[in-house]
Amino acid sequence: MTLTDVRPADQRWKRRLAVTLSGVLLVGCCIVIRYFWGAELASAGPRVASKTIPSQQPAAPVAPAAPAQPATAPAQARIVATVNNEQITREELAAECLRHYGKEVLESLANKYLIILECQRRNITVTNEEVNAEIERMAKRFKLSVDQWLKMLKQERGVSAKQYANDIIWPTLALRKLGGERLQITPEELQREYESIYGPSVKGRIIVCNTPQKAQQVLAEARANPADFGNLAKDRSDDPSSASLKGVIQPIRRHSGNDQIEAIAFNMKDGEISDVIPIGGQYVIFQREALLPPRNVPFHEVQGQLEELIRERKLRNVANDIFRELQKAAKVENVMNDPQLSRQMPGVAARINGSTITLRELADQCIERHGEEVLEGTINRRLIEQAVKRNNITITEEDLDREIARAAGAMLRPKPDGSPDVEQWIKMVTQQQGISVEVYRHDSVWPSVALRKLVAGQVRVTDEDLQKGFEANYGPRVRCRAILMDNLRRAQQVWEMAKKNPTAEYFGELAAQYSIEPGSRALKGEVPPIQKHSGQPLLEKEAFALKKGEISGIIQLEADKFVILFCEGHTVPAKVEFEAVRDLLYQDILEKKTRLAMAEYFETLQENATIDNYLAGTTRSPKKASPQATLPVKPTASR
């Protein structure tokens, strides 16, 4: 990673609310989410929170009387967005949602139907009152009102109140009832849970080694000087997390982790050092510091909480068992993905034990979960389509094939015959992004071809561009170490420390301790050599002014980004003649400037558009109203 790649640190979760999501949604209900939601809870994107809770439990599946077709509805319900007065209908959005997410949503919907059908077979019901009571219980558990709880779910995970009730809470309650006796809790289980949470625990430190040979060496050093165990853990442990804390770990409790290390810890004396303990392919040395007494919490006061913890843990295993049993006995026909069945049963997505999931029902679920995200992409494509039409541009399948070949040639090694490895490129892209070839061509390739044609002939590569490109790629560079910080006062403190001991080794230690950028921190400040014309002129000026062994001043890259450099020398320019690489430089610069022009063109389309997004409840108007508001400004040749 280069210095110019540095991005602001991710925002931290909102304290208790984040813990709530992690502890409840992602742990307590993980099996429900896995089967009824898919790999992720929701897609990113602006959303409008719903405050209502469904008044009915999920309806039982029924066979349709006729093939499902888009329902006739008032105009405002059928139109999900307008782009420069051109409508996008709900039917269009449904088709796009099915193209992108139909397969995964159908799988989760089918799993939900299995539970619904099993509940019907066993005369098990989950009432609306039970769903609402569970939502209220979850909110009270974390001292939140229902409105606050639902708002947090929407903001942090994009899960609406309706989705939360229907796709998480209802299946959880249904699975609890289906689990029956398998979810019963014994007195022995309650006692173990009580001892684990409120019983005695052992405070101590660990050293983790990757090889048994190193572990034996470190053990000998530790027993020779037990009082220095913490410093030895910091210097010799192969586990960065515990090493950074001088080996300190959370107190070891009964029934809560590795039985082997638990038994050893509770049978040791304070100050004693264990033998080498093989655990999970690594080798652990443990030093016991103290036995912490049990917490003074009466059992009867926490019995209800303990039962809830055990039940949630059991539910994960029981739900897995139930699903395996139901799926093994189920007859599932995936109509949507079978061309022959699709012709025989138009309007049907799947049949589960004879009951039908219609395409309309599936489309509605896709829109409910992913509609806003997909609509935003549809709006963006519509903007480009309008520009293509205005400029009388035609885009053919051959154009798309050429663009894919161009991308493959730029990103992968060519085939033995010198041609681009298109097959490998498509395989790599679709697998990495989890999309179909159709979606790749529609969402990525077509817009790229369209924008490239829209800016064709508008980009120029000047002699100055070529000279700068030559200097950047083949000219001298500065080998530096860098410390990146987000606080000026801290930067000043670190700079003062570095000036007192201006060596590469000490600067590297400071980088490992204070740099906020993970790459430079892990490599003790080492960053790729700084080149000319990299897009950071102030950084380049400071770097190229340094001599070997010198430390720069504090360089402000952004409003809250500050960097200090330590120069380790300058590289020798490559022995390459300009004319020998001129054509290569020209093509590289042309492509980069074309990409920049494409981005600017698209940004102009957005800025000059009038967009009403009824699904998200947002409206955008041109920043500067004019008779030509919908016409983009062509990029200038000097860019």
XYZ file of C-alpha atoms in Angstrom:
639
model
C 0.000 0.000 0.000
C 1.275 3.441 -0.881
C 0.849 6.542 1.155
C -1.644 7.845 -1.364
C -3.765 4.740 -0.756
C -4.336 5.605 2.887
C -7.979 6.063 3.836
C -9.525 7.366 7.061
C -9.990 4.663 9.675
C -13.353 2.938 9.714
C -15.834 4.421 12.115
C -16.301 2.412 15.250
C -19.586 0.741 16.034
C -21.910 2.819 18.119
C -20.831 1.270 21.387
C -23.706 -0.617 22.984
C -25.824 -0.736 19.826
C -23.063 -2.494 17.939
C -22.652 -4.997 20.747
C -26.381 -5.542 20.575
C -26.215 -6.458 16.899
C -23.201 -8.686 17.319
C -24.521 -10.398 20.426
C -28.116 -10.858 19.383
C -28.579 -10.777 15.623
C -25.295 -12.315 14.595
C -24.925 -14.808 17.447
C -28.247 -15.500 19.088
C -30.145 -15.704 15.787
C -27.317 -16.643 13.452
C -29.002 -19.795 12.254
C -32.143 -17.855 11.365
C -30.204 -15.241 9.462
C -28.247 -17.882 7.617
C -31.316 -19.716 6.357
C -33.787 -16.861 5.907
C -31.605 -13.912 4.949
C -28.551 -15.162 3.133
C -24.860 -14.333 3.477
C -25.449 -10.725 4.551
C -28.167 -9.030 6.534
C -28.698 -6.261 4.005
C -26.971 -4.322 1.310
C -25.467 -0.931 1.937
C -27.234 2.156 0.769
C -29.485 4.971 1.912
C -32.690 3.681 3.411
C -35.818 5.083 5.052
C -36.678 3.440 8.355
C -40.085 1.875 8.871
C -41.766 2.172 12.212
C -44.482 -0.392 11.824
C -44.482 -4.021 12.892
C -46.362 -6.501 10.691
C -49.805 -7.212 12.079
C -49.845 -10.803 10.863
C -47.458 -13.702 10.941
C -46.095 -14.929 7.575
C -48.920 -16.224 5.434
C -49.079 -19.884 4.547
C -47.997 -20.645 0.977
C -50.803 -21.213 -1.462
C -50.927 -22.303 -5.076
C -51.730 -19.486 -7.504
C -54.896 -19.635 -9.571
C -53.044 -18.288 -12.608
C -49.524 -17.308 -13.655
C -48.333 -14.343 -11.632
C -48.291 -11.030 -13.462
C -47.494 -7.523 -12.244
C -50.507 -6.319 -10.340
C -52.487 -3.374 -11.616
C -51.985 -0.573 -9.134
C -52.321 3.191 -8.901
C -49.757 5.054 -11.002
C -47.822 6.288 -8.006
C -47.429 2.695 -6.728
C -46.326 1.308 -10.086
C -43.652 3.983 -10.602
C -40.619 3.612 -8.344
C -38.517 6.449 -9.795
C -38.334 9.089 -12.513
C -35.091 10.096 -14.212
C -35.333 13.341 -16.155
C -39.102 12.746 -16.428
C -38.577 9.173 -17.679
C -40.276 6.570 -15.500
C -38.833 3.422 -13.977
C -41.639 1.004 -13.144
C -41.888 -1.496 -10.352
C -41.958 -4.230 -13.000
C -38.586 -3.091 -14.330
C -37.174 -2.978 -10.807
C -38.560 -6.447 -10.081
C -36.820 -7.842 -13.166
C -33.509 -6.264 -12.122
C -33.840 -7.498 -8.548
C -34.550 -11.030 -9.761
C -31.549 -10.862 -12.084
C -29.246 -9.838 -9.232
C -30.655 -11.568 -6.163
C -33.352 -14.003 -7.291
C -31.281 -17.126 -6.712
C -30.160 -16.353 -3.161
C -33.506 -14.891 -2.055
C -35.340 -17.931 -3.458
C -33.118 -20.211 -1.390
C -33.874 -18.325 1.829
C -37.575 -18.098 0.977
C -37.713 -21.832 0.353
C -36.138 -22.467 3.766
C -38.773 -20.266 5.352
C -41.540 -22.198 3.586
C -40.166 -25.442 5.004
C -40.638 -24.042 8.501
C -44.119 -22.679 7.706
C -45.242 -25.996 6.273
C -43.832 -27.948 9.220
C -45.605 -25.630 11.648
C -48.846 -26.221 9.761
C -48.338 -29.978 9.816
C -47.797 -29.961 13.585
C -50.493 -27.357 14.298
C -47.916 -24.932 15.696
C -48.712 -21.248 15.492
C -46.703 -18.147 16.254
C -49.065 -15.285 16.849
C -48.656 -11.638 16.036
C -48.744 -10.915 19.780
C -45.855 -13.317 20.389
C -43.770 -11.659 17.659
C -44.399 -8.180 19.046
C -43.719 -9.354 22.596
C -40.389 -10.837 21.522
C -39.385 -7.607 19.794
C -40.310 -5.669 22.933
C -38.361 -8.133 25.092
C -35.265 -7.755 22.932
C -35.503 -3.964 23.129
C -35.940 -3.981 26.914
C -33.031 -6.374 27.286
C -30.753 -3.577 26.153
C -32.708 -0.774 27.797
C -34.074 0.608 24.531
C -37.587 1.456 23.452
C -39.031 -0.557 20.567
C -38.730 2.475 18.284
C -35.060 2.934 19.210
C -34.363 -0.776 18.700
C -36.008 -0.863 15.267
C -34.345 2.389 14.233
C -30.954 0.991 15.236
C -31.567 -2.170 13.193
C -32.436 -0.062 10.169
C -29.475 2.288 10.472
C -26.816 -0.270 11.370
C -27.918 -3.244 9.259
C -30.557 -1.962 6.851
C -33.156 -4.333 8.326
C -36.649 -2.847 8.314
C -39.153 -3.517 11.085
C -41.180 -5.709 8.736
C -38.152 -7.741 7.710
C -37.002 -8.092 11.308
C -40.389 -9.377 12.445
C -41.070 -11.682 9.481
C -37.613 -12.968 8.612
C -35.807 -13.061 11.956
C -38.158 -13.006 14.939
C -40.971 -15.153 13.511
C -38.633 -17.972 12.344
C -36.773 -17.849 15.672
C -39.983 -18.321 17.643
C -41.157 -21.021 15.226
C -37.894 -22.919 15.593
C -38.131 -22.704 19.373
C -41.553 -24.322 19.255
C -40.450 -26.915 16.709
C -37.438 -27.711 18.870
C -39.714 -28.701 21.738
C -38.011 -30.997 24.215
C -34.667 -30.578 22.463
C -34.528 -27.077 23.915
C -35.249 -28.165 27.478
C -32.651 -27.004 30.008
C -31.440 -29.279 32.820
C -30.383 -28.165 36.333
C -26.856 -29.389 35.533
C -26.643 -27.096 32.504
C -27.813 -24.141 34.576
C -25.188 -24.852 37.233
C -22.394 -25.050 34.667
C -23.482 -21.758 33.109
C -23.623 -20.113 36.541
C -20.127 -21.341 37.409
C -18.803 -20.166 34.043
C -20.097 -16.616 34.429
C -20.101 -16.017 38.179
C -17.718 -18.631 39.570
C -13.998 -18.277 40.319
C -11.551 -17.529 37.527
C -7.800 -17.547 36.994
C -5.867 -14.434 36.061
C -2.707 -14.995 34.059
C -0.493 -14.382 31.006
C 0.437 -16.496 28.002
C 3.234 -16.850 25.479
C 2.295 -18.458 22.149
C 4.933 -20.096 19.924
C 4.527 -21.529 16.446
C 7.052 -24.360 16.898
C 7.721 -26.766 19.782
C 11.451 -26.025 19.597
C 10.931 -22.308 20.175
C 8.396 -23.033 22.914
C 10.920 -25.117 24.860
C 13.541 -22.384 24.545
C 11.109 -19.696 25.711
C 9.914 -21.929 28.573
C 13.481 -22.236 29.849
C 13.910 -18.452 29.705
C 10.593 -17.896 31.488
C 11.379 -20.284 34.343
C 14.822 -18.730 34.717
C 13.224 -15.335 35.349
C 9.479 -15.704 36.181
C 9.153 -12.044 37.191
C 9.969 -10.967 33.623
C 7.278 -13.180 31.988
C 5.358 -10.163 30.635
C 8.349 -8.671 28.830
C 9.268 -12.105 27.495
C 5.724 -12.443 26.105
C 6.023 -9.043 24.427
C 9.342 -9.914 22.781
C 8.977 -13.621 21.987
C 5.270 -14.478 21.594
C 4.028 -15.256 18.071
C 0.514 -14.020 18.942
C 0.417 -10.233 18.284
C -2.791 -9.650 20.254
C -1.536 -11.011 23.557
C 2.084 -9.954 22.921
C 1.029 -6.308 22.688
C -0.455 -6.655 26.200
C 2.626 -8.438 27.578
C 0.776 -11.748 27.496
C -2.280 -10.629 29.471
C -5.471 -12.515 28.559
C -9.026 -12.505 29.839
C -9.395 -14.483 33.085
C -9.910 -18.189 32.470
C -13.319 -19.401 33.656
C -14.731 -22.868 34.151
C -16.700 -24.498 31.308
C -15.992 -21.635 28.924
C -13.089 -22.593 26.680
C -10.338 -25.144 26.198
C -10.779 -27.874 28.815
C -7.063 -28.673 28.837
C -5.777 -25.196 29.633
C -8.697 -24.654 32.038
C -7.779 -27.735 34.074
C -4.117 -26.746 34.129
C -4.836 -23.138 35.168
C -7.106 -24.080 38.089
C -4.627 -26.676 39.421
C -1.570 -24.383 39.374
C -0.264 -22.148 42.133
C 0.041 -18.368 41.851
C 3.271 -17.434 40.089
C 3.758 -20.926 38.668
C 4.601 -21.437 34.971
C 3.057 -24.352 33.079
C 4.750 -26.813 30.779
C 4.300 -26.283 27.030
C 0.618 -26.859 26.136
C -0.121 -27.877 22.509
C -3.317 -26.140 21.375
C -4.623 -25.942 17.816
C -1.254 -26.325 16.098
C 0.461 -23.804 18.403
C 2.313 -24.136 21.687
C 1.238 -22.160 24.755
C 3.071 -21.334 27.966
C 0.833 -20.081 30.788
C 1.773 -18.222 33.938
C -0.851 -18.076 36.667
C -0.977 -14.788 38.547
C -3.970 -15.102 40.874
C -7.202 -16.973 41.579
C -10.055 -14.499 41.392
C -12.924 -15.242 43.834
C -16.464 -15.940 42.630
C -18.829 -13.003 42.155
C -21.380 -12.474 44.898
C -24.478 -12.926 42.720
C -27.298 -15.133 44.036
C -28.285 -17.877 41.622
C -32.022 -17.128 41.759
C -31.452 -13.518 40.615
C -29.850 -14.553 37.314
C -31.542 -17.868 36.618
C -33.772 -16.372 33.912
C -30.826 -14.791 32.090
C -28.867 -18.046 32.282
C -31.774 -20.005 30.820
C -31.998 -17.527 27.934
C -28.279 -17.812 27.152
C -28.388 -21.601 27.164
C -31.556 -21.694 25.057
C -30.091 -19.395 22.405
C -26.964 -21.529 22.242
C -29.001 -24.719 21.954
C -31.238 -23.173 19.310
C -28.342 -22.945 16.879
C -27.698 -26.678 17.050
C -31.355 -27.644 17.123
C -32.182 -25.412 14.162
C -29.425 -27.064 12.150
C -30.848 -30.474 12.989
C -34.382 -29.414 12.104
C -33.307 -28.001 8.759
C -31.362 -31.124 7.863
C -34.402 -33.245 8.671
C -36.832 -31.027 6.747
C -34.577 -30.626 3.717
C -33.943 -34.367 3.572
C -37.668 -35.086 3.511
C -38.678 -32.145 1.331
C -39.494 -32.196 -2.352
C -38.142 -28.940 -3.771
C -38.569 -28.010 -7.442
C -36.508 -24.990 -8.495
C -38.680 -23.902 -11.402
C -37.045 -20.524 -12.016
C -33.641 -22.005 -12.829
C -34.973 -24.828 -14.983
C -35.978 -23.660 -18.516
C -38.195 -26.692 -19.142
C -40.083 -26.322 -15.843
C -40.378 -22.560 -16.385
C -42.196 -23.168 -19.667
C -44.509 -25.683 -18.013
C -45.250 -23.479 -14.979
C -45.069 -19.814 -16.021
C -45.109 -17.363 -13.145
C -43.795 -19.959 -10.686
C -40.410 -19.622 -8.983
C -40.395 -22.896 -7.026
C -42.587 -25.618 -5.557
C -41.981 -26.808 -1.991
C -43.754 -30.049 -1.068
C -46.449 -29.162 -3.595
C -46.890 -25.570 -2.414
C -45.934 -22.751 -4.751
C -43.658 -19.737 -4.487
C -44.668 -17.390 -7.287
C -42.305 -15.202 -9.231
C -44.248 -12.175 -8.046
C -43.815 -13.222 -4.420
C -40.109 -13.777 -5.007
C -39.774 -10.424 -6.773
C -41.514 -8.671 -3.886
C -39.091 -10.268 -1.438
C -36.136 -9.224 -3.590
C -37.413 -5.646 -3.714
C -38.047 -5.655 0.029
C -34.471 -6.724 0.763
C -32.449 -5.196 -2.066
C -34.789 -2.845 -3.937
C -33.210 0.473 -2.957
C -29.713 -0.699 -3.825
C -30.789 -2.139 -7.186
C -32.906 0.911 -7.988
C -29.925 3.205 -7.446
C -27.980 1.166 -9.999
C -30.930 1.207 -12.404
C -31.166 4.996 -12.100
C -27.463 5.357 -12.878
C -27.760 3.139 -15.927
C -30.808 5.063 -17.119
C -28.767 8.300 -17.002
C -26.152 6.730 -19.269
C -28.800 5.260 -21.576
C -30.322 8.708 -22.007
C -26.918 10.211 -22.842
C -26.245 7.428 -25.369
C -29.593 8.076 -27.041
C -29.019 11.839 -27.189
C -25.664 11.322 -28.860
C -26.952 8.696 -31.327
C -24.489 6.101 -30.051
C -25.022 2.412 -30.699
C -23.569 -0.297 -28.440
C -23.363 -3.841 -29.796
C -22.534 -7.193 -28.276
C -19.256 -7.030 -30.189
C -18.444 -3.787 -28.356
C -18.985 -5.558 -25.046
C -16.783 -8.467 -26.116
C -13.989 -6.066 -27.086
C -14.211 -4.274 -23.732
C -13.984 -7.568 -21.850
C -10.969 -8.563 -23.976
C -9.345 -5.182 -23.275
C -9.828 -5.619 -19.513
C -8.504 -9.183 -19.641
C -5.444 -8.062 -21.590
C -4.723 -5.301 -19.070
C -5.181 -7.425 -15.943
C -4.015 -10.942 -16.833
C -1.125 -12.590 -18.594
C -1.971 -13.360 -22.215
C -2.482 -16.887 -23.502
C 0.482 -18.665 -25.123
C -0.696 -17.390 -28.504
C -0.640 -13.794 -27.222
C -4.413 -13.295 -27.092
C -6.137 -12.020 -23.926
C -7.324 -14.724 -21.524
C -10.979 -13.727 -21.615
C -12.280 -16.980 -20.138
C -10.053 -16.737 -17.069
C -10.899 -13.049 -16.617
C -14.648 -13.669 -16.676
C -14.279 -16.591 -14.292
C -12.223 -14.506 -11.882
C -14.534 -11.472 -11.954
C -17.770 -13.399 -11.554
C -16.395 -15.563 -8.740
C -14.869 -12.665 -6.812
C -17.994 -10.530 -7.078
C -20.462 -13.399 -6.774
C -22.370 -12.421 -9.917
C -23.438 -14.064 -13.143
C -21.864 -13.358 -16.532
C -25.129 -11.670 -17.544
C -24.976 -9.275 -14.590
C -21.290 -8.554 -15.251
C -21.952 -7.614 -18.879
C -25.079 -5.618 -17.983
C -23.833 -3.749 -14.893
C -20.110 -3.327 -15.502
C -19.194 -3.810 -19.135
C -22.076 -1.968 -20.814
C -21.696 1.255 -18.760
C -17.935 1.193 -19.350
C -18.386 0.849 -23.121
C -21.063 3.539 -23.173
C -19.030 6.086 -21.207
C -15.923 5.306 -23.246
C -17.840 6.080 -26.443
C -19.360 9.209 -24.924
C -15.915 10.704 -24.210
C -14.237 9.361 -27.354
C -12.111 11.991 -29.057
C -12.247 14.333 -26.067
C -9.041 13.137 -24.360
C -5.564 14.269 -25.440
C -2.144 13.110 -24.279
C 0.326 15.992 -24.357
C 4.116 16.004 -24.474
C 4.048 17.235 -20.874
C 1.937 14.222 -19.898
C 4.461 11.895 -21.533
C 7.403 13.552 -19.808
C 5.740 13.359 -16.416
C 4.845 9.739 -17.027
C 8.447 8.956 -17.937
C 9.765 10.644 -14.787
C 7.194 8.872 -12.605
C 7.905 5.410 -13.991
C 11.621 5.530 -14.760
C 13.004 8.502 -12.845
C 14.572 8.577 -9.357
C 12.509 7.733 -6.289
C 12.910 8.337 -2.581
C 13.132 5.370 -0.248
C 11.416 6.412 2.969
C 9.876 5.201 6.140
C 6.654 6.940 7.104
C 4.498 7.479 10.165
C 0.916 8.473 9.423
C -1.196 10.045 12.207
C -4.599 11.642 12.521
C -3.762 14.092 15.317
C -1.428 17.087 15.006
C -0.507 17.137 18.676
C 0.448 13.452 18.607
C 2.398 14.062 15.394
C 4.369 16.798 17.107
C 5.178 14.493 20.038
C 6.319 11.710 17.723
C 8.376 14.134 15.627
C 10.201 15.330 18.772
C 10.971 11.727 19.754
C 12.231 10.920 16.257
C 14.511 13.973 16.176
C 16.194 12.922 19.421
C 17.225 9.569 17.918
C 17.269 9.942 14.095
C 17.963 6.331 13.126
C 15.978 4.060 10.810
C 15.600 1.453 13.554
C 14.146 3.847 16.120
C 11.930 5.514 13.505
C 10.616 2.059 12.613
C 9.756 1.391 16.258
C 7.861 4.675 16.403
C 6.001 3.758 13.229
C 5.041 0.360 14.657
C 3.670 2.084 17.747
C 2.047 5.249 16.413
C 1.202 4.929 12.691
C -2.533 4.598 12.046
C -1.985 2.936 8.666
C -1.902 -0.874 9.111
C 0.598 -1.537 6.300
C 3.273 0.896 7.422
C 2.684 -0.007 11.054
C 3.217 -3.718 10.422
C 6.347 -3.012 8.317
C 7.788 -0.524 10.823
C 7.185 2.431 8.570
C 8.363 0.919 5.290
C 6.380 2.203 2.291
C 6.926 1.897 -1.473
C 9.473 4.434 -2.796
C 7.921 7.833 -3.431
C 7.903 8.796 -7.106
C 7.354 12.084 -8.884
C 3.909 13.091 -10.160
C 2.121 10.647 -7.861
C -0.716 13.017 -7.031
C 0.729 14.254 -3.714
C 2.854 17.280 -4.709
C 3.536 18.464 -1.146
C 4.627 14.976 -0.092
C 6.841 14.628 -3.177
C 8.459 18.047 -2.595
C 9.349 17.193 1.010
C 10.581 13.702 0.133
C 12.845 14.740 -2.751
C 14.340 17.542 -0.628
C 15.524 15.080 2.019
C 18.996 13.586 2.229
C 19.736 10.107 3.508
C 19.176 9.957 7.279
C 17.119 13.148 7.426
C 13.653 13.461 8.967
C 11.032 15.625 7.322
C 8.820 18.116 9.036
C 5.184 17.258 9.705
C 3.426 17.069 6.318
C -0.320 17.663 6.326
C -1.921 15.469 3.642
C -5.563 16.108 4.540
C -7.461 18.003 7.205
C -6.756 15.251 9.723
C -3.873 13.304 8.181
C -0.267 14.072 9.081
C 2.859 12.215 7.974
C 6.511 12.223 9.013
C 9.168 10.802 6.658
C 12.601 9.327 7.325
C 14.787 9.262 4.199
C 16.747 6.065 3.581
C 18.191 7.209 0.264
C 17.354 7.869 -3.385
C 17.078 5.272 -6.130
C 19.031 5.494 -9.390
C 16.942 6.351 -12.495
C 16.263 3.408 -14.759
C 18.482 3.200 -17.845
C 15.629 3.475 -20.348
C 15.465 5.699 -23.408
C 12.336 7.822 -23.643
C 11.622 6.859 -27.263
C 11.814 3.160 -26.391
C 8.860 3.447 -24.015
C 6.966 6.358 -25.582
C 4.196 4.222 -27.089
C 3.765 2.254 -23.864
C 3.549 5.476 -21.855
C 1.105 6.955 -24.353
C -1.319 4.031 -24.093
C -1.086 3.945 -20.283
C -1.697 7.692 -19.909
C -4.475 7.668 -22.497
C -6.298 4.924 -20.624
C -5.927 6.708 -17.275
C -7.118 10.037 -18.670
C -9.995 8.304 -20.443
C -11.077 6.695 -17.197
C -10.905 10.072 -15.481
C -12.946 11.656 -18.271
C -15.524 8.860 -18.026
C -15.873 9.445 -14.278
C -16.216 13.199 -14.765
C -18.778 12.726 -17.533
C -20.890 10.443 -15.358
C -20.613 12.842 -12.418
C -21.869 15.619 -14.691
C -24.816 13.458 -15.730
C -25.733 13.024 -12.090
C -25.296 16.692 -11.223
C -27.509 17.819 -14.112
C -30.250 15.245 -13.586
C -33.660 15.522 -11.996
C -34.265 12.274 -10.105
C -37.218 11.269 -7.941
C -36.569 8.027 -6.067
C -39.929 7.076 -4.569
C -38.610 3.890 -2.982
C -35.986 5.760 -0.964
C -38.087 8.899 -0.642
C -35.416 11.184 -2.113
C -35.335 13.883 -4.781
C -32.354 15.353 -6.641
C -32.368 18.402 -8.899
C -29.641 19.999 -11.032
C -27.199 22.070 -9.016
C -27.485 24.843 -11.585
C -30.798 25.052 -13.369
C -30.540 25.785 -17.081
C -32.312 24.939 -20.347
C -29.553 22.378 -20.986
C -29.674 20.919 -17.484
C -29.890 17.331 -18.708
C -27.011 17.652 -21.166
C -23.585 16.717 -19.787
C -20.559 18.919 -20.209
C -17.920 17.213 -22.338
C -14.516 16.788 -20.663
C -11.869 19.208 -21.825
C -8.830 18.079 -23.769
C -6.414 19.527 -21.241
C -7.379 17.093 -18.496
